[in-house]
mmCIF file of C-alpha atoms in Angstrom:
data_model
loop_
_atom_site.group_PDB
_atom_site.id
_atom_site.type_symbol
_atom_site.label_atom_id
_atom_site.label_comp_id
_atom_site.label_asym_id
_atom_site.label_seq_id
_atom_site.Cartn_x
_atom_site.Cartn_y
_atom_site.Cartn_z
ATOM 1 C CA MET B 1 33.909 30.365 5.872
ATOM 2 C CA SER B 2 36.657 27.717 5.744
ATOM 3 C CA ASP B 3 36.365 24.455 3.781
ATOM 4 C CA LEU B 4 35.873 22.524 7.021
ATOM 5 C CA HIS B 5 33.098 24.812 8.233
ATOM 6 C CA ARG B 6 31.366 24.762 4.839
ATOM 7 C CA HIS B 7 31.452 20.968 4.710
ATOM 8 C CA LYS B 8 30.018 20.720 8.224
ATOM 9 C CA ALA B 9 27.290 23.241 7.354
ATOM 10 C CA ILE B 10 26.325 21.225 4.283
ATOM 11 C CA ALA B 11 26.261 17.962 6.257
ATOM 12 C CA ASP B 12 24.075 19.605 8.915
ATOM 13 C CA VAL B 13 21.570 20.739 6.279
ATOM 14 C CA LEU B 14 21.351 17.176 4.944
ATOM 15 C CA LEU B 15 20.171 16.010 8.355
ATOM 16 C CA ASP B 16 16.889 17.804 7.660
ATOM 17 C CA LYS B 17 16.685 17.801 3.860
ATOM 18 C CA PRO B 18 17.460 14.770 1.677
ATOM 19 C CA PHE B 19 18.375 17.016 -1.275
ATOM 20 C CA VAL B 20 19.927 20.498 -1.467
ATOM 21 C CA SER B 21 20.445 22.364 -4.734
ATOM 22 C CA VAL B 22 23.630 24.193 -5.742
ATOM 23 C CA LYS B 23 21.768 27.511 -5.497
ATOM 24 C CA GLU B 24 20.625 26.753 -1.949
ATOM 25 C CA LEU B 25 24.175 25.799 -0.972
ATOM 26 C CA GLN B 26 25.445 29.121 -2.344
ATOM 27 C CA GLU B 27 22.978 30.945 -0.125
ATOM 28 C CA ILE B 28 23.940 28.861 2.915
ATOM 29 C CA THR B 29 27.711 29.102 2.488
ATOM 30 C CA GLY B 30 28.061 32.467 0.735
ATOM 31 C CA VAL B 31 30.490 31.162 -1.893
ATOM 32 C CA SER B 32 30.392 30.817 -5.671
ATOM 33 C CA ALA B 33 28.714 27.988 -7.583
ATOM 34 C CA ALA B 34 32.163 26.728 -8.653
ATOM 35 C CA THR B 35 33.286 26.478 -5.003
ATOM 36 C CA VAL B 36 30.047 24.740 -4.045
ATOM 37 C CA ARG B 37 30.565 22.158 -6.803
ATOM 38 C CA ARG B 38 34.107 21.495 -5.553
ATOM 39 C CA ASP B 39 32.685 21.017 -2.037
ATOM 40 C CA ILE B 40 30.118 18.578 -3.430
ATOM 41 C CA ASP B 41 32.873 16.585 -5.167
ATOM 42 C CA LYS B 42 34.888 16.371 -1.936
ATOM 43 C CA LEU B 43 31.894 15.333 0.175
ATOM 44 C CA ASP B 44 30.918 12.733 -2.404
ATOM 45 C CA GLU B 45 34.459 11.300 -2.468
ATOM 46 C CA ALA B 46 34.468 11.179 1.344
ATOM 47 C CA GLY B 47 31.130 9.340 1.400
ATOM 48 C CA VAL B 48 29.526 12.084 3.483
ATOM 49 C CA ALA B 49 26.948 12.830 0.765
ATOM 50 C CA ARG B 50 26.012 11.872 -2.790
ATOM 51 C CA LYS B 51 26.652 14.070 -5.787
ATOM 52 C CA VAL B 52 23.451 14.231 -7.876
ATOM 53 C CA HIS B 53 22.270 16.290 -10.810
ATOM 54 C CA GLY B 54 21.726 19.867 -9.655
ATOM 55 C CA GLY B 55 23.031 19.511 -6.127
ATOM 56 C CA ILE B 56 23.798 17.089 -3.317
ATOM 57 C CA ALA B 57 21.791 14.360 -1.564
ATOM 58 C CA ALA B 58 22.091 12.580 1.763
ATOM 59 C CA PRO B 59 23.644 9.112 1.447
ATOM 60 C CA ASP B 60 21.635 6.020 2.320
ATOM 61 C CA GLY B 61 21.452 5.557 6.081
ATOM 62 C CA PHE B 62 22.291 9.197 6.871
ATOM 63 C CA GLY B 63 19.854 11.718 8.302
ATOM 64 C CA ALA B 64 16.854 12.264 6.055
ATOM 65 C CA GLY B 65 18.201 9.874 3.449
ATOM 66 C CA ARG B 66 16.294 6.932 4.965
ATOM 67 C CA ARG B 67 13.179 8.774 6.083
ATOM 68 C CA SER B 68 11.393 7.878 2.844
ATOM 69 C CA THR B 69 9.915 11.354 2.627
ATOM 70 C CA ALA B 70 8.597 12.257 -0.811
ATOM 71 C CA LEU B 71 10.472 15.191 -2.290
ATOM 72 C CA PRO B 72 8.711 17.841 -4.363
ATOM 73 C CA PHE B 73 8.533 16.736 -7.993
ATOM 74 C CA VAL B 74 10.787 19.534 -9.275
ATOM 75 C CA GLU B 75 13.563 18.368 -6.932
ATOM 76 C CA ASN B 76 13.061 14.617 -7.310
ATOM 77 C CA ARG B 77 13.048 14.866 -11.119
ATOM 78 C CA ASP B 78 16.701 15.972 -11.028
ATOM 79 C CA ILE B 79 17.978 13.216 -8.721
ATOM 80 C CA ALA B 80 19.460 10.005 -10.197
ATOM 81 C CA VAL B 81 18.670 11.322 -13.683
ATOM 82 C CA GLU B 82 21.017 8.933 -15.508
ATOM 83 C CA ALA B 83 19.373 5.908 -13.865
ATOM 84 C CA LYS B 84 15.846 7.182 -14.478
ATOM 85 C CA ARG B 85 16.526 7.888 -18.152
ATOM 86 C CA ALA B 86 18.089 4.454 -18.584
ATOM 87 C CA ILE B 87 15.016 2.872 -16.984
ATOM 88 C CA ALA B 88 12.761 4.936 -19.253
ATOM 89 C CA ARG B 89 14.611 3.788 -22.379
ATOM 90 C CA LYS B 90 14.482 0.137 -21.310
ATOM 91 C CA ALA B 91 10.774 0.388 -20.448
ATOM 92 C CA SER B 92 10.002 1.988 -23.820
ATOM 93 C CA THR B 93 10.960 -1.294 -25.518
ATOM 94 C CA LEU B 94 8.008 -2.975 -23.787
ATOM 95 C CA VAL B 95 5.426 -0.719 -25.467
ATOM 96 C CA ARG B 96 3.736 -1.792 -28.690
ATOM 97 C CA ASP B 97 2.844 0.830 -31.301
ATOM 98 C CA GLY B 98 -0.847 1.607 -31.431
ATOM 99 C CA SER B 99 -1.502 0.685 -27.810
ATOM 100 C CA LEU B 100 -3.144 2.646 -24.983
ATOM 101 C CA ILE B 101 -0.941 3.013 -21.929
ATOM 102 C CA ILE B 102 -1.449 4.616 -18.520
ATOM 103 C CA ILE B 103 1.484 6.573 -17.085
ATOM 104 C CA HIS B 104 1.443 7.429 -13.393
ATOM 105 C CA GLY B 105 2.882 10.586 -11.834
ATOM 106 C CA GLY B 106 6.387 10.807 -10.360
ATOM 107 C CA SER B 107 9.821 11.561 -11.726
ATOM 108 C CA THR B 108 10.783 8.201 -13.262
ATOM 109 C CA CYS B 109 7.409 7.976 -14.983
ATOM 110 C CA PHE B 110 7.942 11.535 -16.225
ATOM 111 C CA HIS B 111 11.183 10.508 -17.944
ATOM 112 C CA PHE B 112 9.404 7.461 -19.367
ATOM 113 C CA GLY B 113 6.589 9.675 -20.645
ATOM 114 C CA CYS B 114 9.165 11.837 -22.419
ATOM 115 C CA GLU B 115 10.315 8.690 -24.242
ATOM 116 C CA MET B 116 6.709 8.035 -25.267
ATOM 117 C CA ALA B 117 5.950 11.598 -26.369
ATOM 118 C CA ASN B 118 6.578 10.960 -30.069
ATOM 119 C CA ARG B 119 5.559 7.310 -30.248
ATOM 120 C CA ASN B 120 2.459 6.029 -32.049
ATOM 121 C CA VAL B 121 0.529 5.429 -28.810
ATOM 122 C CA ARG B 122 -2.274 6.941 -26.771
ATOM 123 C CA VAL B 123 -1.142 8.046 -23.310
ATOM 124 C CA PHE B 124 -3.547 8.441 -20.394
ATOM 125 C CA THR B 125 -2.043 10.314 -17.456
ATOM 126 C CA ASN B 126 -3.082 12.330 -14.415
ATOM 127 C CA SER B 127 0.398 13.868 -14.170
ATOM 128 C CA MET B 128 0.304 17.604 -14.840
ATOM 129 C CA PRO B 129 4.070 17.910 -15.561
ATOM 130 C CA LEU B 130 3.941 15.020 -18.032
ATOM 131 C CA ALA B 131 0.763 16.255 -19.729
ATOM 132 C CA ALA B 132 2.339 19.696 -20.135
ATOM 133 C CA TYR B 133 5.521 18.199 -21.621
ATOM 134 C CA ILE B 134 3.673 15.994 -24.119
ATOM 135 C CA SER B 135 1.371 18.863 -25.074
ATOM 136 C CA GLU B 136 4.348 21.070 -25.934
ATOM 137 C CA HIS B 137 6.863 18.569 -27.282
ATOM 138 C CA GLY B 138 4.982 15.408 -28.256
ATOM 139 C CA THR B 139 2.935 14.021 -31.119
ATOM 140 C CA CYS B 140 1.308 11.016 -29.433
ATOM 141 C CA GLN B 141 -2.385 11.019 -28.587
ATOM 142 C CA LEU B 142 -2.927 12.315 -25.069
ATOM 143 C CA THR B 143 -5.806 11.903 -22.618
ATOM 144 C CA VAL B 144 -5.558 13.737 -19.302
ATOM 145 C CA GLY B 145 -7.549 12.562 -16.290
ATOM 146 C CA GLY B 146 -9.813 15.145 -14.698
ATOM 147 C CA GLY B 147 -10.349 16.362 -11.174
ATOM 148 C CA ASP B 148 -8.777 18.742 -8.699
ATOM 149 C CA LEU B 149 -5.131 19.704 -9.084
ATOM 150 C CA HIS B 150 -2.986 18.408 -6.217
ATOM 151 C CA ARG B 151 0.248 20.343 -6.702
ATOM 152 C CA GLU B 152 2.122 17.808 -4.652
ATOM 153 C CA PRO B 153 2.337 15.114 -5.978
ATOM 154 C CA GLY B 154 1.419 17.016 -9.160
ATOM 155 C CA ILE B 155 -1.621 15.046 -10.291
ATOM 156 C CA LEU B 156 -5.234 15.683 -11.212
ATOM 157 C CA TYR B 157 -7.608 13.491 -9.235
ATOM 158 C CA ASP B 158 -11.330 13.295 -8.541
ATOM 159 C CA ALA B 159 -11.965 11.155 -5.471
ATOM 160 C CA ALA B 160 -15.610 10.676 -6.484
ATOM 161 C CA CYS B 161 -14.758 9.389 -9.945
ATOM 162 C CA GLY B 162 -14.746 5.636 -10.371
ATOM 163 C CA GLY B 163 -16.345 5.320 -13.756
ATOM 164 C CA TYR B 164 -13.387 5.005 -16.111
ATOM 165 C CA THR B 165 -14.568 3.491 -19.399
ATOM 166 C CA PHE B 166 -11.281 2.431 -20.989
ATOM 167 C CA TYR B 167 -8.934 -0.520 -20.685
ATOM 168 C CA ALA B 168 -5.200 -0.124 -21.266
ATOM 169 C CA SER B 169 -2.511 -2.500 -22.429
ATOM 170 C CA GLN B 170 -0.080 -1.381 -19.712
ATOM 171 C CA PHE B 171 -0.019 0.716 -16.549
ATOM 172 C CA PHE B 172 3.419 2.190 -15.840
ATOM 173 C CA LEU B 173 3.954 3.411 -12.295
ATOM 174 C CA GLY B 174 6.677 4.282 -9.846
ATOM 175 C CA ALA B 175 6.872 3.895 -6.064
ATOM 176 C CA LEU B 176 8.502 5.635 -3.138
ATOM 177 C CA GLY B 177 9.772 2.284 -1.886
ATOM 178 C CA VAL B 178 9.830 -1.430 -2.732
ATOM 179 C CA SER B 179 9.878 -4.355 -0.294
ATOM 180 C CA ARG B 180 8.776 -7.984 -0.298
ATOM 181 C CA GLU B 181 5.397 -6.715 0.931
ATOM 182 C CA GLY B 182 4.895 -4.693 -2.242
ATOM 183 C CA LEU B 183 5.076 -1.168 -3.630
ATOM 184 C CA LEU B 184 5.275 1.359 -0.805
ATOM 185 C CA GLU B 185 3.904 4.896 -0.753
ATOM 186 C CA GLN B 186 3.412 7.708 1.718
ATOM 187 C CA HIS B 187 0.736 9.901 0.103
ATOM 188 C CA PRO B 188 -2.774 8.391 0.497
ATOM 189 C CA LEU B 189 -3.889 9.995 -2.774
ATOM 190 C CA LEU B 190 -1.238 8.072 -4.687
ATOM 191 C CA VAL B 191 -2.274 4.831 -3.005
ATOM 192 C CA ARG B 192 -5.868 5.358 -4.090
ATOM 193 C CA PHE B 193 -4.896 6.335 -7.641
ATOM 194 C CA ILE B 194 -2.708 3.231 -7.995
ATOM 195 C CA ASN B 195 -5.598 1.061 -6.880
ATOM 196 C CA ASP B 196 -7.956 2.770 -9.340
ATOM 197 C CA MET B 197 -5.623 2.362 -12.311
ATOM 198 C CA SER B 198 -4.304 -1.132 -11.558
ATOM 199 C CA GLY B 199 -7.692 -2.620 -12.404
ATOM 200 C CA LEU B 200 -7.752 -0.948 -15.823
ATOM 201 C CA ALA B 201 -4.680 -2.487 -17.467
ATOM 202 C CA ASN B 202 -3.582 -5.862 -18.750
ATOM 203 C CA GLU B 203 -0.019 -5.428 -17.415
ATOM 204 C CA ILE B 204 1.324 -3.481 -14.436
ATOM 205 C CA ILE B 205 4.913 -2.378 -15.006
ATOM 206 C CA VAL B 206 6.888 -0.745 -12.194
ATOM 207 C CA LEU B 207 9.662 1.771 -12.913
ATOM 208 C CA VAL B 208 11.940 2.367 -9.915
ATOM 209 C CA ASP B 209 15.605 3.238 -9.533
ATOM 210 C CA SER B 210 17.603 0.941 -7.289
ATOM 211 C CA ARG B 211 17.612 3.409 -4.349
ATOM 212 C CA LYS B 212 13.927 2.676 -3.783
ATOM 213 C CA PHE B 213 14.671 -0.809 -2.438
ATOM 214 C CA SER B 214 16.143 0.748 0.716
ATOM 215 C CA MET B 215 13.181 3.095 1.317
ATOM 216 C CA ARG B 216 10.423 2.135 3.755
ATOM 217 C CA PRO B 217 7.342 4.363 3.440
ATOM 218 C CA PRO B 218 4.418 3.333 5.650
ATOM 219 C CA THR B 219 1.741 2.112 3.213
ATOM 220 C CA VAL B 220 1.599 -0.851 0.823
ATOM 221 C CA ALA B 221 -0.007 0.524 -2.328
ATOM 222 C CA LEU B 222 0.120 -2.721 -4.310
ATOM 223 C CA PRO B 223 1.377 -6.235 -3.488
ATOM 224 C CA LEU B 224 4.209 -7.572 -5.645
ATOM 225 C CA GLN B 225 1.967 -10.413 -6.805
ATOM 226 C CA ARG B 226 0.069 -7.842 -8.893
ATOM 227 C CA VAL B 227 3.206 -6.663 -10.700
ATOM 228 C CA SER B 228 3.788 -7.984 -14.229
ATOM 229 C CA LYS B 229 7.316 -6.585 -14.665
ATOM 230 C CA LEU B 230 9.699 -4.282 -12.843
ATOM 231 C CA VAL B 231 12.375 -2.156 -14.528
ATOM 232 C CA THR B 232 15.292 -0.812 -12.490
ATOM 233 C CA ASP B 233 18.926 0.227 -12.973
ATOM 234 C CA ASP B 234 22.173 -1.688 -12.585
ATOM 235 C CA GLY B 235 22.603 -0.494 -9.008
ATOM 236 C CA LEU B 236 20.219 -3.282 -7.953
ATOM 237 C CA SER B 237 21.867 -5.330 -5.210
ATOM 238 C CA ASP B 238 22.104 -9.128 -5.295
ATOM 239 C CA SER B 239 19.890 -9.365 -2.206
ATOM 240 C CA ASP B 240 17.174 -7.193 -3.760
ATOM 241 C CA ALA B 241 17.365 -9.167 -7.014
ATOM 242 C CA LYS B 242 16.914 -12.382 -5.022
ATOM 243 C CA MET B 243 13.946 -10.876 -3.187
ATOM 244 C CA LEU B 244 12.252 -10.128 -6.515
ATOM 245 C CA GLU B 245 13.008 -13.624 -7.784
ATOM 246 C CA ASP B 246 11.636 -15.162 -4.584
ATOM 247 C CA GLN B 247 8.454 -13.120 -5.020
ATOM 248 C CA GLY B 248 8.108 -14.259 -8.625
ATOM 249 C CA VAL B 249 8.564 -10.770 -10.105
ATOM 250 C CA GLU B 250 10.091 -10.604 -13.584
ATOM 251 C CA PHE B 251 12.562 -7.712 -13.666
ATOM 252 C CA LEU B 252 14.690 -5.953 -16.261
ATOM 253 C CA VAL B 253 17.927 -4.134 -15.448
ATOM 254 C CA ALA B 254 18.810 -1.020 -17.438
ATOM 255 C CA PRO B 255 22.550 -0.288 -17.738
ATOM 256 C CA THR B 256 23.119 3.317 -16.690
ATOM 257 C CA GLY B 257 25.932 3.661 -19.182
ATOM 258 C CA GLU B 258 23.627 2.781 -22.074
ATOM 259 C CA ALA B 259 24.022 5.240 -24.917
ATOM 260 C CA GLN B 260 20.956 7.043 -26.146
ATOM 261 C CA PRO B 261 19.955 6.202 -29.736
#
């Protein structure tokens, strides 16, 4: 398959899938991983697609890139990793030692939870991937919410449970999209969980990378007026920053080039 045909094949796949891994591209094109990575570099330079950790993603405004469809956790975790880790580090400075915090599911919250794993805090989470990580690698106190396992979006949840008996200092959550109307989600289970947890914390802190401001999922999970702070990366546009200011949302911008301590 020629370079031209490979590039067209990759672009065609991105019409239906917002992210494709290097391994998948090898299977589609029949070439080596090294050749696939060179193709990714060329498509990224041409603006046809975006080079991301582990593969390639559709650019904003192209094909599935604006459909606001939630990716499986294992794929989403490896997209925009630098931005998500920067957000996690910035958000970790907001947490006081000795406090109880709630950490929602999702990939940015997962990276934040990794930052919290060895802090002197108690973490409450319904996220199975995060609970597993903290159990294996962390020293913080951990409480895992009960209920049925929903493999996508990777949380434990009991729809009949409304009797939580704790109150947290902070609730950290992500969102599939952000607009002036509020935090936007697609999965009804996540909307319900956000509503359950938002009444159990003194502060609600949103962790979203700057791509989320262009996404438009169908459901408002939480109005911006309920948000205490929002942490994002330095890809935030001037218009989106103004929108947050107009809505009275305090926001912090994490530089993606920030060195880890």
